[in-house]
Amino acid sequence: MAAVRPGLQNVLLLLLGAGVLRISLFSDICLRYVKEGLQPYVVVAGLMLTALGALGVARDGIPFPTRRQPVASPDVHPHPAGHDGSGHGDASGAEPGHGNGHRHAPEHDVDLAPDPASEHGHDHSRGPRVAWLLLPPALALLLFAPPALGSYTAARDSPQLVVDYDSFTPLPASGPVPLSMTEYVARLQQEESGSLKGRTVVLQGFVTPGKGGTWKLTRLVVSCCAADSQSLSVAAHGRQAPPADTWVRVTGTWRPEGTLGTTSAAIALDIATLERIPEPANPYLDRAPGR
């Protein structure tokens, strides 16, 4: 792999900066990879990369070859009149072999400085080959942004531990209750009053297939970025599994297994209705449907 010329380094910075701005400033695609609160910092990073690339182009120029002008060869001066080329001068006493019409530069009197690049065996005017590794992510962000994490990650992830709630807001007296996945799991295992018994709830998430035709309704939550994601899953019963990673909104009731308000309560749902929905703009933000 060839070393990266300075001009191409600047182009790589421009491409990478443009890709970062595309997913953070001109869209919310970056929320597939980082928490919502980090989006402004991603925008700043994209602006800085773009500015550095633009400054480099302004300094080094466009890194595309230009046609070189032909260099004229040195003129050969003819012998002046009165010389027959035999090396004899005129009667003025000039030394033989040296006419008045031309001069010979002394040989071996020009001491050329050694090239530093040749002394050390490498050229410092070019960037390291590893800089080419910036090209694939830059093109990916510009042309095809990778999707958010989904069922493949959730099936191999350890379940998220829900934080302890000090208290729970009373549920509406009637009607389906929209809940986040976090609140649903917390009410099942922490609320001693058992308010979810017999109540219809509304949840949403993506499909994670299981063994033997089973499936789970899943959400992934992050603390900082996709690398630290953890899953929240609810075992789904009563409906055939849609394709993996399909986002759905379901209504149903708690499947009565175990004791509500304790860790023995099954994190499960008997589904009554199922509706396919688009992936949310922020797939890692666990909130109640419609909020």
Coordinates of C-alpha atoms in Angstrom, one line a residue:
M1 CA 0.0 0.0 0.0
A2 CA 1.4 3.4 -1.0
A3 CA 2.1 6.1 1.5
V4 CA -0.4 8.9 1.7
R5 CA 0.6 12.2 0.1
P6 CA -0.1 15.3 2.1
G7 CA -2.8 16.5 -0.3
L8 CA -4.7 13.2 0.0
Q9 CA -4.5 13.3 3.8
N10 CA -6.5 16.6 3.6
V11 CA -9.0 15.0 1.3
L12 CA -9.4 12.1 3.7
L13 CA -10.1 14.6 6.6
L14 CA -12.7 16.4 4.4
L15 CA -14.5 13.1 3.6
L16 CA -14.5 12.0 7.2
G17 CA -15.7 15.3 8.5
A18 CA -18.4 15.4 5.9
G19 CA -19.5 11.9 6.8
V20 CA -19.6 12.8 10.5
L21 CA -21.7 15.9 9.8
R22 CA -24.1 14.0 7.6
I23 CA -25.0 11.6 10.5
S24 CA -25.0 14.3 13.3
L25 CA -25.8 17.7 11.9
F26 CA -28.0 17.0 8.9
S27 CA -29.7 13.9 10.4
D28 CA -30.1 12.0 13.6
I29 CA -28.4 8.8 12.3
C30 CA -25.6 9.2 14.9
L31 CA -28.2 8.3 17.6
R32 CA -27.8 4.7 16.3
Y33 CA -24.3 4.8 17.8
V34 CA -24.2 7.3 20.7
K35 CA -26.4 8.6 23.4
E36 CA -28.6 11.6 22.6
G37 CA -26.7 13.9 24.9
L38 CA -23.4 13.3 22.9
Q39 CA -24.8 14.5 19.6
P40 CA -23.6 18.1 19.9
Y41 CA -20.0 16.8 20.6
V42 CA -20.2 14.7 17.4
V43 CA -21.2 17.8 15.4
V44 CA -18.3 19.7 16.8
A45 CA -15.9 16.8 15.9
G46 CA -17.3 16.8 12.4
L47 CA -16.8 20.6 12.0
M48 CA -13.2 20.4 13.3
L49 CA -12.3 17.6 10.9
T50 CA -13.8 19.5 8.0
A51 CA -12.0 22.7 9.0
L52 CA -8.7 20.9 9.3
G53 CA -9.1 19.3 5.9
A54 CA -10.1 22.6 4.3
L55 CA -7.1 24.4 5.8
G56 CA -4.8 21.7 4.5
V57 CA -6.2 22.0 1.0
A58 CA -5.8 25.7 1.1
R59 CA -2.1 25.2 2.2
D60 CA -1.1 22.3 0.0
G61 CA -3.5 22.7 -2.9
I62 CA -5.6 20.2 -4.7
P63 CA -3.8 16.8 -4.7
F64 CA -4.5 16.0 -8.3
P65 CA -1.7 15.9 -10.9
T66 CA -1.3 18.9 -13.2
R67 CA 0.4 19.0 -16.6
R68 CA 4.0 20.1 -16.3
Q69 CA 5.4 22.6 -18.6
P70 CA 8.3 21.3 -20.8
V71 CA 11.7 22.4 -19.6
A72 CA 13.9 23.8 -22.4
S73 CA 17.3 22.2 -22.7
P74 CA 20.3 24.5 -22.2
D75 CA 21.4 26.4 -25.4
V76 CA 24.6 25.3 -27.1
H77 CA 26.4 28.4 -28.1
P78 CA 28.2 28.2 -31.5
H79 CA 31.8 29.1 -31.9
P80 CA 32.2 32.7 -32.5
A81 CA 33.6 34.0 -35.8
G82 CA 37.3 33.5 -36.1
H83 CA 37.4 30.1 -34.4
D84 CA 37.7 26.9 -36.3
G85 CA 36.9 24.7 -33.3
S86 CA 40.4 23.5 -33.2
G87 CA 41.0 24.9 -29.7
H88 CA 43.3 27.7 -30.8
G89 CA 42.6 31.2 -29.8
D90 CA 43.3 34.5 -31.5
A91 CA 46.4 36.5 -31.3
S92 CA 45.4 38.2 -28.1
G93 CA 47.2 35.6 -26.1
A94 CA 44.2 33.6 -24.9
E95 CA 45.1 30.2 -23.7
P96 CA 44.8 27.4 -26.1
G97 CA 41.6 25.5 -25.9
H98 CA 39.6 28.4 -24.5
G99 CA 37.9 30.7 -27.0
N100 CA 36.1 33.9 -26.1
G101 CA 32.7 32.6 -27.2
H102 CA 32.2 30.0 -24.5
R103 CA 33.3 29.0 -21.0
H104 CA 33.6 25.7 -19.4
A105 CA 32.4 25.3 -15.8
P106 CA 35.0 23.7 -13.6
E107 CA 34.4 20.1 -12.8
H108 CA 33.8 18.7 -9.4
D109 CA 33.5 22.0 -7.7
V110 CA 29.8 21.8 -6.8
D111 CA 29.1 20.0 -3.5
L112 CA 25.5 18.9 -3.5
A113 CA 23.9 18.6 -0.1
P114 CA 22.8 15.0 0.7
D115 CA 19.0 14.3 0.6
P116 CA 17.8 13.8 4.2
A117 CA 15.2 11.3 2.9
S118 CA 17.9 9.2 1.2
E119 CA 20.0 9.2 4.3
H120 CA 17.3 7.7 6.5
G121 CA 15.7 5.5 3.9
H122 CA 12.2 7.0 4.1
D123 CA 10.4 10.1 2.9
H124 CA 9.0 12.4 5.6
S125 CA 6.9 14.3 3.0
R126 CA 4.4 11.5 2.9
G127 CA 2.0 10.4 5.5
P128 CA 1.9 6.9 7.1
R129 CA 0.1 4.1 5.2
V130 CA -2.2 3.6 8.2
A131 CA -4.0 6.9 7.2
W132 CA -5.7 4.9 4.4
L133 CA -7.8 3.3 7.2
L134 CA -9.7 6.5 7.4
L135 CA -11.2 5.9 3.9
P136 CA -13.6 3.0 4.6
P137 CA -15.4 4.7 7.6
A138 CA -15.6 8.0 5.7
L139 CA -17.2 6.3 2.7
A140 CA -19.5 4.3 4.9
L141 CA -20.8 7.4 6.8
L142 CA -21.3 9.2 3.5
L143 CA -22.9 6.4 1.4
F144 CA -24.3 3.8 3.8
A145 CA -24.6 4.5 7.5
P146 CA -24.5 1.2 9.5
P147 CA -27.8 0.3 11.2
A148 CA -28.4 0.4 15.0
L149 CA -27.7 -2.7 17.1
G150 CA -30.5 -5.3 17.1
S151 CA -31.5 -8.8 17.8
Y152 CA -28.1 -10.3 17.1
T153 CA -26.6 -8.2 19.9
A154 CA -29.6 -8.7 22.3
A155 CA -29.5 -12.5 21.9
R156 CA -25.8 -12.5 23.1
D157 CA -26.1 -9.8 25.7
S158 CA -26.7 -10.1 29.4
P159 CA -30.0 -8.7 30.6
Q160 CA -30.1 -5.1 31.9
L161 CA -30.6 -4.8 35.7
V162 CA -33.4 -2.4 36.3
V163 CA -32.7 0.2 39.0
D164 CA -34.8 0.2 42.2
Y165 CA -37.7 2.6 42.1
D166 CA -38.5 4.5 45.3
S167 CA -42.2 4.8 44.3
F168 CA -44.5 4.4 41.3
T169 CA -46.9 6.8 39.8
P170 CA -50.5 5.5 40.2
L171 CA -51.8 4.0 36.9
P172 CA -54.9 5.5 35.2
A173 CA -58.2 4.0 36.3
S174 CA -59.0 2.5 33.0
G175 CA -57.7 1.9 29.5
P176 CA -54.5 0.5 28.1
V177 CA -51.4 1.9 29.9
P178 CA -48.4 2.9 27.8
L179 CA -45.2 1.9 29.6
S180 CA -41.5 2.0 28.9
M181 CA -39.8 -1.4 29.0
T182 CA -37.9 -0.3 32.1
E183 CA -41.0 0.7 34.0
Y184 CA -42.9 -2.5 33.0
V185 CA -40.1 -4.7 34.3
A186 CA -39.7 -2.6 37.5
R187 CA -43.5 -2.7 38.3
L188 CA -43.6 -6.5 37.8
Q189 CA -40.7 -7.2 40.3
Q190 CA -40.8 -4.2 42.6
E191 CA -44.3 -2.9 43.1
E192 CA -45.8 -4.8 46.0
S193 CA -49.4 -3.5 45.3
G194 CA -49.4 -5.5 42.0
S195 CA -51.0 -2.8 40.0
L196 CA -50.3 -4.6 36.7
K197 CA -52.4 -7.6 37.5
G198 CA -55.1 -7.8 34.9
R199 CA -54.2 -4.4 33.4
T200 CA -53.7 -3.9 29.6
V201 CA -50.4 -2.3 28.8
V202 CA -48.8 -1.0 25.6
L203 CA -45.1 -1.7 24.9
Q204 CA -42.9 -1.3 21.9
G205 CA -39.5 -2.7 20.8
F206 CA -37.9 -4.9 18.3
V207 CA -38.3 -8.7 17.8
T208 CA -35.6 -11.0 19.1
P209 CA -36.2 -14.6 17.9
G210 CA -35.7 -17.5 20.4
K211 CA -35.7 -21.2 20.2
G212 CA -38.6 -23.3 19.1
G213 CA -40.6 -20.4 17.6
T214 CA -40.5 -18.3 20.8
W215 CA -39.5 -14.6 20.7
K216 CA -39.0 -11.6 22.9
L217 CA -39.9 -7.9 22.7
T218 CA -36.6 -6.2 23.2
R219 CA -35.1 -2.7 23.8
L220 CA -31.4 -1.9 24.0
V221 CA -30.3 0.9 26.3
V222 CA -26.9 2.6 26.4
S223 CA -25.0 4.6 29.0
C224 CA -22.7 6.3 26.5
C225 CA -22.6 4.6 23.1
A226 CA -23.6 1.4 21.4
A227 CA -20.5 -0.4 22.7
D228 CA -21.9 -0.5 26.3
S229 CA -25.5 -1.4 25.3
Q230 CA -27.6 -3.7 27.5
S231 CA -30.8 -5.4 26.7
L232 CA -34.3 -5.3 28.2
S233 CA -36.5 -8.1 27.0
V234 CA -40.1 -9.3 27.6
A235 CA -41.1 -12.8 26.7
A236 CA -44.0 -12.6 24.1
H237 CA -46.9 -15.1 24.1
G238 CA -50.0 -15.4 21.9
R239 CA -48.7 -14.2 18.6
Q240 CA -46.4 -15.7 16.0
A241 CA -43.0 -14.1 15.8
P242 CA -42.5 -11.4 13.2
P243 CA -39.2 -11.3 11.3
A244 CA -36.1 -10.6 13.4
D245 CA -35.4 -6.9 14.2
T246 CA -38.9 -5.8 13.2
W247 CA -40.1 -3.0 15.4
V248 CA -43.6 -3.6 16.8
R249 CA -46.1 -2.0 19.2
V250 CA -48.1 -4.5 21.3
T251 CA -50.9 -4.5 23.7
G252 CA -51.5 -7.2 26.2
T253 CA -51.6 -8.3 29.9
W254 CA -49.0 -9.7 32.2
R255 CA -48.7 -13.5 32.0
P256 CA -49.4 -14.7 35.5
E257 CA -46.4 -16.7 36.5
G258 CA -44.7 -16.1 39.8
T259 CA -45.6 -13.4 42.4
L260 CA -46.0 -9.8 41.5
G261 CA -43.7 -7.5 43.4
T262 CA -40.9 -10.1 43.7
T263 CA -38.1 -11.3 41.4
S264 CA -40.1 -14.5 40.8
A265 CA -42.7 -12.5 38.7
A266 CA -42.3 -13.6 35.0
I267 CA -41.1 -10.9 32.7
A268 CA -43.7 -11.9 30.1
L269 CA -46.7 -10.6 28.2
D270 CA -49.8 -12.3 26.7
I271 CA -50.2 -10.3 23.5
A272 CA -53.7 -9.2 22.3
T273 CA -52.7 -7.0 19.4
L274 CA -49.5 -6.4 17.4
E275 CA -48.7 -3.5 15.0
R276 CA -45.5 -3.1 13.0
I277 CA -44.0 0.4 13.4
P278 CA -40.9 2.2 11.9
E279 CA -37.7 2.2 13.9
P280 CA -37.6 5.2 16.2
A281 CA -35.2 8.0 15.4
N282 CA -33.5 7.2 18.7
P283 CA -33.7 3.4 19.1
Y284 CA -31.8 3.4 22.5
L285 CA -34.2 5.8 24.2
D286 CA -36.5 3.6 26.3
R287 CA -39.7 5.6 26.6
A288 CA -43.4 4.8 26.7
P289 CA -45.2 4.6 23.3
G290 CA -46.7 7.9 22.3
R291 CA -44.4 10.0 24.5

